[in-house]
CSV table of C-alpha atoms in Angstrom, one decimal:
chain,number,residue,atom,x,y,z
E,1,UNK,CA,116.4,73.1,63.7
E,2,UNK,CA,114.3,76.1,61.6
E,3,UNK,CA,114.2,79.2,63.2
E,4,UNK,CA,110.5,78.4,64.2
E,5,UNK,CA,111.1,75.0,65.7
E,6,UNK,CA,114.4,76.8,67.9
E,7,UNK,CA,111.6,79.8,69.2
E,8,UNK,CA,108.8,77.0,70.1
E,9,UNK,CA,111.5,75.2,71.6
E,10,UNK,CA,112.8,78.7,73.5
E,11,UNK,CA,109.2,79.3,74.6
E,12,UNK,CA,108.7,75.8,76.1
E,13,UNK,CA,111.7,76.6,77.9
E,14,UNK,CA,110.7,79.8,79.2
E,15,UNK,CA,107.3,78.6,80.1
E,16,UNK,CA,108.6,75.0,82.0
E,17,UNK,CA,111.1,77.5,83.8
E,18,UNK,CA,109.0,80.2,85.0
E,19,UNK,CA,106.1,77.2,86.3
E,20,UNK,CA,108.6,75.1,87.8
E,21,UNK,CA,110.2,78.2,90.0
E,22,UNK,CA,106.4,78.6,90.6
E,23,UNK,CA,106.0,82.4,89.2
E,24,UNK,CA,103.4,83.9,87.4
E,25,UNK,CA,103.2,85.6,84.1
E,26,UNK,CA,102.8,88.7,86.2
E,27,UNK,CA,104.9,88.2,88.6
E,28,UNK,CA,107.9,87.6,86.0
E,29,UNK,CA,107.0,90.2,84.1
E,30,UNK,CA,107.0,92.2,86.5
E,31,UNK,CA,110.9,91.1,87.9
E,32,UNK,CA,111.8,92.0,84.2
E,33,UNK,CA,110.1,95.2,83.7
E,34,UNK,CA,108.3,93.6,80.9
E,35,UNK,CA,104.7,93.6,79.9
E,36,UNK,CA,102.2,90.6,80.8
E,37,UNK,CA,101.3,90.3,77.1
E,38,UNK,CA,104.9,90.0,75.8
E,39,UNK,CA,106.1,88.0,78.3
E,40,UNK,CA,102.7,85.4,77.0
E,41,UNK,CA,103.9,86.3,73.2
E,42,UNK,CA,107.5,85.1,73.9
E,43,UNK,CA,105.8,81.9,75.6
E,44,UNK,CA,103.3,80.9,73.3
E,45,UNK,CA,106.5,81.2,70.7
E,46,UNK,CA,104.7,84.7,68.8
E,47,UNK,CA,107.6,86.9,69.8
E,48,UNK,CA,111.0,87.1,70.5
E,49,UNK,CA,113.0,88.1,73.2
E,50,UNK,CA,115.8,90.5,72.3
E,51,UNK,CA,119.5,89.7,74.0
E,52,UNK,CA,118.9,91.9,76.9
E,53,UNK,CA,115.1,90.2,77.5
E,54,UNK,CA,116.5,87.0,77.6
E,55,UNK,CA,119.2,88.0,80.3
E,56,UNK,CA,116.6,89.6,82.4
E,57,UNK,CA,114.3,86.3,82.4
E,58,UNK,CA,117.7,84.1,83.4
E,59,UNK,CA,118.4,86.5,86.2
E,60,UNK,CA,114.6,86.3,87.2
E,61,UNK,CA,114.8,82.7,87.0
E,62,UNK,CA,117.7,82.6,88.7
E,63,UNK,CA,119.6,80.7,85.9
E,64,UNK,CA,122.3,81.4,83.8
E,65,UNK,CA,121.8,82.5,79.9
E,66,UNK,CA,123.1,80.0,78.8
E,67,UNK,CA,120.7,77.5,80.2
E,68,UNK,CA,118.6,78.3,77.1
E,69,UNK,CA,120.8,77.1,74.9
E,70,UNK,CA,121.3,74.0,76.6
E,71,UNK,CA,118.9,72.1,74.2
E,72,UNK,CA,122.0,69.4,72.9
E,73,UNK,CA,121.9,68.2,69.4
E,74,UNK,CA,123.7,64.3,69.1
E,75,UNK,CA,127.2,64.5,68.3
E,76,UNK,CA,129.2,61.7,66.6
E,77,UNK,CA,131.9,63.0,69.2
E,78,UNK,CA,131.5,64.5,72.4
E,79,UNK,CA,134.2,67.0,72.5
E,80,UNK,CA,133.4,68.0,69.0
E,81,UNK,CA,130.7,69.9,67.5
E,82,UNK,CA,130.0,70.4,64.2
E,83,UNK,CA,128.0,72.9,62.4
E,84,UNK,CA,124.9,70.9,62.0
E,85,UNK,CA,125.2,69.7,65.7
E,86,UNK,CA,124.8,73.1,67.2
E,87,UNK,CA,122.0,74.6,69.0
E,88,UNK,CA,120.8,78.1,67.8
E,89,UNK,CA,119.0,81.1,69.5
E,90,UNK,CA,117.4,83.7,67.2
E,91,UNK,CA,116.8,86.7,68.8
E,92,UNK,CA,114.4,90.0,68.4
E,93,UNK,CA,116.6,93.0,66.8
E,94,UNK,CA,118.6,90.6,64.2
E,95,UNK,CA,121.0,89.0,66.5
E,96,UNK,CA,121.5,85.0,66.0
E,97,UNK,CA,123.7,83.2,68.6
E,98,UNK,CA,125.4,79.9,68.2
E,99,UNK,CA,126.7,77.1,70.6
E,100,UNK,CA,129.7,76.2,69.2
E,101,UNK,CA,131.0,75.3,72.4
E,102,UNK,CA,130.7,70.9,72.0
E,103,UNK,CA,129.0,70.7,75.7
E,104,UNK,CA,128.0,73.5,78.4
E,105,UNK,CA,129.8,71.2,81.0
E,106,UNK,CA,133.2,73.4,81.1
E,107,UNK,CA,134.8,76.3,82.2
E,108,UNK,CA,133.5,78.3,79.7
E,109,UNK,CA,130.9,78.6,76.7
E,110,UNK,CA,131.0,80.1,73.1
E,111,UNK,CA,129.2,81.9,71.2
E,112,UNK,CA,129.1,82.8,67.2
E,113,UNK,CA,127.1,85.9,67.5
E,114,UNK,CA,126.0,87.3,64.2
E,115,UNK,CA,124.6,90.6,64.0
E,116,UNK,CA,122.6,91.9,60.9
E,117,UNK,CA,122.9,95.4,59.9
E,118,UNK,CA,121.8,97.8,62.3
E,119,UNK,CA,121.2,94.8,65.0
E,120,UNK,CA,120.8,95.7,68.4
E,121,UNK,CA,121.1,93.7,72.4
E,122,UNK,CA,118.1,95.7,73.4
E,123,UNK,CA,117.6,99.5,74.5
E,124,UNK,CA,118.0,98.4,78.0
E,125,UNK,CA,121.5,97.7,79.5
E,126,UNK,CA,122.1,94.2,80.5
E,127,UNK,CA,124.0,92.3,83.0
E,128,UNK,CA,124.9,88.8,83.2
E,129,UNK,CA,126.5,86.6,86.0
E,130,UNK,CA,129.3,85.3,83.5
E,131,UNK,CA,132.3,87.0,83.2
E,132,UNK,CA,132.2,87.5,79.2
E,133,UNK,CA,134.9,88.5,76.4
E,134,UNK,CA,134.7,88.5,73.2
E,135,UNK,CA,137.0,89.0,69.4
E,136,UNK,CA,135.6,90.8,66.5
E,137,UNK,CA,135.7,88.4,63.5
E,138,UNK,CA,134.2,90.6,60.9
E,139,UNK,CA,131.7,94.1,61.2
E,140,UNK,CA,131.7,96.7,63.7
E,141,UNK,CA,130.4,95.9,67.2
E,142,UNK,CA,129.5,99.1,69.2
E,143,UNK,CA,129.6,98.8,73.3
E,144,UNK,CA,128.0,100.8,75.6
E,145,UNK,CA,129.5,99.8,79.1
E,146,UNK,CA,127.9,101.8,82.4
E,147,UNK,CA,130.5,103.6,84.0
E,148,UNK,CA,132.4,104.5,80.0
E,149,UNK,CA,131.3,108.1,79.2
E,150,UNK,CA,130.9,107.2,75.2
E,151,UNK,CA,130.4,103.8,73.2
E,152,UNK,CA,133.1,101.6,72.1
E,153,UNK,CA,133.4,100.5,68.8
E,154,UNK,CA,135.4,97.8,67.7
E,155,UNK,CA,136.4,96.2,64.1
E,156,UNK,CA,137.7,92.6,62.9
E,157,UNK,CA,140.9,91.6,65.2
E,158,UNK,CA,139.8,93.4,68.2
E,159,UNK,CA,138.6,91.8,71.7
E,160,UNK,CA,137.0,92.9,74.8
E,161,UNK,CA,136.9,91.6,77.8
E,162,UNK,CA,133.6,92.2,80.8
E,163,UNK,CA,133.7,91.6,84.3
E,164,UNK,CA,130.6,89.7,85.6
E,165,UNK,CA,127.3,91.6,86.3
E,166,UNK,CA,128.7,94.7,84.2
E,167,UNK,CA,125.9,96.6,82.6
E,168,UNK,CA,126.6,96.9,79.1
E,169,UNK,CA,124.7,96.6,75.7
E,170,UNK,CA,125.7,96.2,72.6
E,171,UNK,CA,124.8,96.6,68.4
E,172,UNK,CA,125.9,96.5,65.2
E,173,UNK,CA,125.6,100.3,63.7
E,174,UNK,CA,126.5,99.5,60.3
E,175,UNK,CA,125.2,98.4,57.2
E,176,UNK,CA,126.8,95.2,56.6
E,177,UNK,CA,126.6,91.4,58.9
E,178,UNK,CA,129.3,91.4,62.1
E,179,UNK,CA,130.3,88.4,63.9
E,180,UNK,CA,132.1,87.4,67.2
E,181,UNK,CA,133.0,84.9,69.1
E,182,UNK,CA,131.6,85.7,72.6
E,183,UNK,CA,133.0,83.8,75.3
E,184,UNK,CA,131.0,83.2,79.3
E,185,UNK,CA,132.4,81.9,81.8
C-alpha cells in the first residue's frame, strides 16, 4: 500500500469510527483538544495525525491504537508475516509505524517504528491504555515520561518498559533514521 492509499485508508477509518460512535466533527475535536478543520483534513485524508493525535482520537473513540492498524493484508501463513504483508501507518512529524506482529488477535502487538531525523510523537504528552516497551535497534530515541524531572535518551541495545495510561512522548533528536521495536499489550 503507497503512503497515499494507507492515509485514505486511515481517514476512512477515522471517519466510519467517529459516525458509527455517533460524534460529531466538533464534538471529537473537541474530546481531543483539536481543531474542527484538522480533525476534517485528517478525515478527508489532507493531513496527518501525529503519534499523540492518533492516541487522543482512539481514547475518544474509545478504542485501542492499534485498532487503526487493523487493516490485514493476506498472508500465505497466518502466524507469519512478511514484509510485503504488513500494514503501515505514516504519521505527521516523520514517524512510520509497522505491524509486524502476523495478527492483532494476541497478547501483544509490534511495532517497527522508524523515526526520521528530528521526528517527533507530537508536542503534547500522550497516554495509551496498553502497557507498552520497547528496544532501541538503531538512533537515539529521547523519552519524556510525566513524573521524570529530565528526558531519557536511549541508543541501539537499550529498552524501556511503560506502565499503561503513562503520559509520555517521545522523538528522535538526531540527525540520522532510529528504529524500535515497540511492543502493546
Amino acid at each position: 500500500m503507497t503512503p497515499q492509499e494507507e492515509l485514505a485508508t486511515l481517514a476512512a477509518l477515522i471517519h466510519d469510527l467517529r459516525k458509527h460512535k455517533k460524534l460529531t466533527l466538533a464534538q471529537l475535536a473537541q474530546k481531543i483538544e483539536r481543531s474542527v478543520g484538522f480533525l476534517s483534513q485528517v478525515e478527508r485524508g489532507l493531513s496527518r495525525p501525529t503519534v499523540a493525535d492518533l492516541t487522543a482520537i482512539s481514547h475518544a473513540l474509545d478504542v485501542p491504537t492499534t485498532y487503526f492498524y487493523s487493516q490485514p493484508k493476506p498472508k500465505a501463513v497466518d502466524w507469519i508475516t512478511r514484509p510485503n504483508e504488513r500494514r503501515t501507518v505514516y504519521y505527521a512529524n516523520g514517524i512510520t509505524d509497522i505491524l509486524v506482529s502476523p495478527s492483532m488477535n494476541g497478547a501483544f502487538s509490534m511495532l517497527d517504528s522508524l523515526l526520521a531525523p528530528g521526528a517527533n510523537s507530537g508536542e503534547q504528552t500522550m497516554s495509551d491504555r496498553a502497557e507498552q516497551a520497547g528496544f532501541v535497534l538503531e538512533g537515539e530515541l529521547t523519552l519524556w515520561v510525566e513524573g521524570e524531572t529530565d528526558p531519557v535518551t536511549l541508543g541501539p541495545g537499550d529498552s524501556f518498559h511503560l506502565a499503561s495510561f503513562a503520559h509520555c512522548r517521545y522523538a528522535n533528536l538526531t540527525d540520522l533514521p532510529a528504529r524500535v521495536l515497540w511492543v502493546y499489550n
